[in-house]
Amino acid sequence: MAVKSTDELPSEVLDLTSTTLFEMRALRTPELERAIQHTIREIRLGRFGDCVQGQRD
Amino acid sequence: MTSGDAAAAGPGTHRLPRFVFDQFLTGAVSSAGIAFLRKGQYSLRRLKLRVLADAAAELAHRLGPFADVDAAWRVLAEVERSDAAVVEDVLLYPSVGVWLSRALRHVLGGIEDPTPMWSEVGGFHALAAAAAVRGGVPCELAVPVVHGSVALPSVGLFRLSTGFPVGHARLRNTATETVVTAFGSTSPARFEPVKRYSEHRRGHRVRVVFDDLDPYRGFGGPKAADPLDDNEYDQWRKLMGEAWDLLTAHHSRWAEELSATLATVIPLSAEHDVFAASSSAAFGGIAMSPKRSATEFAEALVHEVQHSKVNALLDLVDLHHGDETPRYYAPWRDDPRPVVGMLHGIYAFISVVEFWNAQRGSAPPALARRAHYAFGLRAHQVGQAVRTLLAVEGLTGLGREFVTAVADRLAACGPVELPGELAATVEAITTEHRGRWRVRHVRPEPAVVAELADAWLSAGSAFPVVGPDHVVLAPSSGGSRLGELLKRRAMGTDRLDFGDGPDSALARGDRRGAVEGYAALIRAAPHEEAAWVGLGLALGSTALRRTPEVVRAVHLAATRSGAAPDPVELAAWFDRTAS
């Protein structure tokens, strides 16, 4: 498939794929703290991120 | 920049290349595009794991054998150090997302569930043990026992000799063996392995686990393993292979997309009335009931993988900023849906429209009618939902592009031309479904109803009802007999034994008999929702087809005043204004 554009769409999701788990366990940065608090807030608001999409016969 | 420098600077945020979104708009996303979505999912899993570890550490006194969450974290980190791909594979295993969501609900509050918190948090240890076993990293961890078994995600299941529902065992992994100790007895852990399946056709490989073992495979709480027997597994593999052949031959872009996305197929029992399902917590996981043909199997794969894509996209960008109230009519659902549900639906079903449009020309005779029906029905439904969404406030610029692109894809399928009477039957099916939805969930304005009832009683004229619908979430009253009969007619079922009653009369094409039957039903039970909808179809009444809830409410209001209107005359009275 052809690449149509090199522009990027920004996201608020922290990229934690390059941070090792050893680093992550003790990591304390404002960005990570915000992401953690955001996750906690969402769950406490009932947004669990586990909606099921189903189609019946 | 070294890893240490990156840690010091702190992680940045994901950025989704515009070309990936552009591919979304055209349909299938390339393997390179899916890789960006997977990375986003992987970051979110890692973030949630950290949230869980923090929260669980605060609750250590309530976690019994699983109090030392950091021990599990260290094992996982050790495996990552030696083979990062193993940890990524285990963490992204679809059921792990479901477990993680439930564990977070446990530790952060808000879940009422028979599974105790300590057992559910113990899933962290099972996750770490799974990675250690796969990566060959020595460890010793407590692991949860659920339904009498130790389940390691993406590895398999070890059944203990006891059948106790929830408990724990101790797992020790060395370079040469894995042993499990429970109730003072130690034995080698001979795991019943997950069913890995791989197929390669025309340059596209699919690797999938038929997940019949994992406690969280069902997108909900832990349930017992239900392994396929040999005959069943043969049948699943056969259909998967045939479906893959069909997809790679006729839908190669979707084959590429599935190859990069699909991780597990969860077999559901034939008793389920679910055709297929997916979960926003389980990227790449698809549950489905047994299918009669490879074509239906392929349809289910293509449909459900769209949900995985949309879920992953919505985790990264916003398509909608409005409220999340379920208030919209989705033609494929009986309940009101929020905007996000509508977005999911149009995106998944446009792929189904395209799939069946392509299959219509090549379907075997036994499936030809099904292909035309599925194409016509889904095209009608997608068109209706797209019109709804284009009028919704709060779509972002990307969201509007998303909806417009679906409209463009629908238009590209060309006019919906169906053979014989099928077009009329599909139209009847969609009208009946929308009518039932309206009488159940739309509440007419009481003042308007009273004014219309007065007009009827004083031999005045009806007037058009305008304004937004007031939608409520009413309990389901079950399926529709008329809808089922019409579907059987559309599918050309060999034995059309319709039985008695107005639904049967209408399905047979006896409209006069249906009108008489529905009118009699309404006279006996004016609240009867289905009878009003059926009457609208039998009469061809514009008012009853558009707003059956208004006609029914006016009938009830006039009846309370002492003179029950004849339902057929009342519909005709409304129609004189509507036409």
PDB file of C-alpha atoms in Angstrom, chain A residues 1-29 31-33 35-37 39-41 43-44 47-57, chain B residues 3 7 11-19 21-23 28 30 39 43 46-47 50 53-54 70 73 77-78 80-81 101 104-105 108 273-281 303-304 307 311 315-316 324 334 487:
ATOM      1  CA  MET A   1       0.000   0.000   0.000  1.00  0.00           C
ATOM      2  CA  ALA A   2       1.243   3.452  -0.889  1.00  0.00           C
ATOM      3  CA  VAL A   3       2.276   5.961   1.770  1.00  0.00           C
ATOM      4  CA  LYS A   4       0.205   9.067   1.099  1.00  0.00           C
ATOM      5  CA  SER A   5       1.572  11.490   3.655  1.00  0.00           C
ATOM      6  CA  THR A   6       4.357  11.805   6.192  1.00  0.00           C
ATOM      7  CA  ASP A   7       2.389  14.095   8.516  1.00  0.00           C
ATOM      8  CA  GLU A   8       1.745  12.886  12.041  1.00  0.00           C
ATOM      9  CA  LEU A   9      -1.317  13.018  14.256  1.00  0.00           C
ATOM     10  CA  PRO A  10      -0.345  13.814  17.849  1.00  0.00           C
ATOM     11  CA  SER A  11      -1.538  11.602  20.675  1.00  0.00           C
ATOM     12  CA  GLU A  12      -1.516  11.953  24.436  1.00  0.00           C
ATOM     13  CA  VAL A  13      -0.511   8.308  24.923  1.00  0.00           C
ATOM     14  CA  LEU A  14       2.972   8.038  26.425  1.00  0.00           C
ATOM     15  CA  ASP A  15       5.357   5.952  24.374  1.00  0.00           C
ATOM     16  CA  LEU A  16       6.613   3.426  26.926  1.00  0.00           C
ATOM     17  CA  THR A  17       7.893   0.907  24.425  1.00  0.00           C
ATOM     18  CA  SER A  18      11.507   2.092  24.720  1.00  0.00           C
ATOM     19  CA  THR A  19      11.565   2.305  28.498  1.00  0.00           C
ATOM     20  CA  THR A  20      12.621  -0.987  30.039  1.00  0.00           C
ATOM     21  CA  LEU A  21      10.500  -2.556  32.724  1.00  0.00           C
ATOM     22  CA  PHE A  22      13.409  -2.160  35.168  1.00  0.00           C
ATOM     23  CA  GLU A  23      13.407   1.594  34.440  1.00  0.00           C
ATOM     24  CA  MET A  24       9.634   1.832  34.419  1.00  0.00           C
ATOM     25  CA  ARG A  25       9.041   0.466  37.899  1.00  0.00           C
ATOM     26  CA  ALA A  26      10.892   3.357  39.548  1.00  0.00           C
ATOM     27  CA  LEU A  27      10.347   6.007  36.881  1.00  0.00           C
ATOM     28  CA  ARG A  28       8.968   9.265  38.256  1.00  0.00           C
ATOM     29  CA  THR A  29       8.380  11.942  35.657  1.00  0.00           C
ATOM     30  CA  GLU A  31       4.415  12.989  32.196  1.00  0.00           C
ATOM     31  CA  LEU A  32       4.220   9.475  33.603  1.00  0.00           C
ATOM     32  CA  GLU A  33       2.559  10.724  36.773  1.00  0.00           C
ATOM     33  CA  ALA A  35      -0.651   9.357  32.616  1.00  0.00           C
ATOM     34  CA  ILE A  36      -0.998   7.245  35.771  1.00  0.00           C
ATOM     35  CA  GLN A  37      -3.442   9.677  37.345  1.00  0.00           C
ATOM     36  CA  THR A  39      -5.677   6.070  33.981  1.00  0.00           C
ATOM     37  CA  ILE A  40      -6.845   5.927  37.597  1.00  0.00           C
ATOM     38  CA  ARG A  41      -9.386   8.691  36.976  1.00  0.00           C
ATOM     39  CA  ILE A  43     -11.252   3.680  35.768  1.00  0.00           C
ATOM     40  CA  ARG A  44     -12.907   5.393  38.705  1.00  0.00           C
ATOM     41  CA  ARG A  47     -14.305   3.865  31.725  1.00  0.00           C
ATOM     42  CA  PHE A  48     -12.597   0.524  31.973  1.00  0.00           C
ATOM     43  CA  GLY A  49     -11.585   0.172  28.351  1.00  0.00           C
ATOM     44  CA  ASP A  50     -13.095  -3.263  28.030  1.00  0.00           C
ATOM     45  CA  CYS A  51     -16.272  -2.717  26.018  1.00  0.00           C
ATOM     46  CA  VAL A  52     -17.392  -5.770  24.090  1.00  0.00           C
ATOM     47  CA  GLN A  53     -18.540  -5.406  20.499  1.00  0.00           C
ATOM     48  CA  GLY A  54     -20.713  -8.305  19.446  1.00  0.00           C
ATOM     49  CA  GLN A  55     -23.001  -9.250  16.596  1.00  0.00           C
ATOM     50  CA  ARG A  56     -25.767 -11.748  16.996  1.00  0.00           C
ATOM     51  CA  ASP A  57     -26.689 -14.463  14.550  1.00  0.00           C
TER      52      ASP A  57
ATOM     53  CA  SER B   3      18.296   4.183  26.912  1.00  0.00           C
ATOM     54  CA  ALA B   7      14.772   7.549  30.803  1.00  0.00           C
ATOM     55  CA  PRO B  11       9.210   9.132  27.562  1.00  0.00           C
ATOM     56  CA  GLY B  12       7.583  11.121  24.780  1.00  0.00           C
ATOM     57  CA  THR B  13       4.152  10.549  23.338  1.00  0.00           C
ATOM     58  CA  HIS B  14       3.021   8.442  20.416  1.00  0.00           C
ATOM     59  CA  ARG B  15       2.454  10.075  17.058  1.00  0.00           C
ATOM     60  CA  LEU B  16       0.288   8.367  14.493  1.00  0.00           C
ATOM     61  CA  PRO B  17       1.552   8.889  10.966  1.00  0.00           C
ATOM     62  CA  ARG B  18      -1.073  10.474   8.797  1.00  0.00           C
ATOM     63  CA  PHE B  19      -0.639   7.720   6.217  1.00  0.00           C
ATOM     64  CA  PHE B  21      -5.121   7.275   9.233  1.00  0.00           C
ATOM     65  CA  ASP B  22      -5.427   7.646   5.460  1.00  0.00           C
ATOM     66  CA  GLN B  23      -5.302   3.866   5.154  1.00  0.00           C
ATOM     67  CA  ALA B  28      -7.566  -2.088   5.153  1.00  0.00           C
ATOM     68  CA  SER B  30      -1.052  -2.210   5.952  1.00  0.00           C
ATOM     69  CA  LYS B  39       2.916  -0.005  19.647  1.00  0.00           C
ATOM     70  CA  SER B  43       2.451   1.315  25.691  1.00  0.00           C
ATOM     71  CA  ARG B  46       2.758  -1.266  30.125  1.00  0.00           C
ATOM     72  CA  LEU B  47       1.243   1.858  31.640  1.00  0.00           C
ATOM     73  CA  ARG B  50       2.599   0.070  36.288  1.00  0.00           C
ATOM     74  CA  ALA B  53       1.765  -2.572  40.467  1.00  0.00           C
ATOM     75  CA  ASP B  54       1.555   0.753  42.322  1.00  0.00           C
ATOM     76  CA  ASP B  70       7.422  -6.470  42.703  1.00  0.00           C
ATOM     77  CA  TRP B  73       7.652  -7.360  38.055  1.00  0.00           C
ATOM     78  CA  ALA B  77      11.860  -7.362  33.645  1.00  0.00           C
ATOM     79  CA  GLU B  78      14.477 -10.125  33.674  1.00  0.00           C
ATOM     80  CA  GLU B  80      12.586  -8.587  28.916  1.00  0.00           C
ATOM     81  CA  ARG B  81      16.304  -8.086  29.399  1.00  0.00           C
ATOM     82  CA  SER B 101      -8.711  -4.348  33.007  1.00  0.00           C
ATOM     83  CA  LEU B 104      -7.342  -2.641  37.827  1.00  0.00           C
ATOM     84  CA  ARG B 105     -11.037  -2.465  38.628  1.00  0.00           C
ATOM     85  CA  LEU B 108      -9.022   0.750  42.276  1.00  0.00           C
ATOM     86  CA  ASP B 273     -26.555 -16.618  19.622  1.00  0.00           C
ATOM     87  CA  VAL B 274     -23.385 -14.556  19.056  1.00  0.00           C
ATOM     88  CA  PHE B 275     -22.080 -14.542  15.492  1.00  0.00           C
ATOM     89  CA  ALA B 276     -18.782 -12.970  16.553  1.00  0.00           C
ATOM     90  CA  ALA B 277     -17.435 -10.573  19.178  1.00  0.00           C
ATOM     91  CA  SER B 278     -14.390  -8.598  20.192  1.00  0.00           C
ATOM     92  CA  SER B 279     -13.314  -6.439  23.143  1.00  0.00           C
ATOM     93  CA  SER B 280     -11.592  -3.097  23.351  1.00  0.00           C
ATOM     94  CA  ALA B 281      -9.345  -4.680  25.993  1.00  0.00           C
ATOM     95  CA  HIS B 303     -15.677  -7.623  10.588  1.00  0.00           C
ATOM     96  CA  GLU B 304     -14.200  -8.150  14.037  1.00  0.00           C
ATOM     97  CA  HIS B 307     -13.243  -3.292  15.882  1.00  0.00           C
ATOM     98  CA  ASN B 311     -10.343   0.530  19.408  1.00  0.00           C
ATOM     99  CA  ASP B 315      -6.822   5.036  22.115  1.00  0.00           C
ATOM    100  CA  LEU B 316      -4.530   7.336  20.124  1.00  0.00           C
ATOM    101  CA  GLU B 324     -21.345   9.706  25.510  1.00  0.00           C
ATOM    102  CA  ASP B 334     -31.762  -3.211  19.595  1.00  0.00           C
ATOM    103  CA  LYS B 487     -35.147 -12.882   7.495  1.00  0.00           C
TER     104      LYS B 487
END
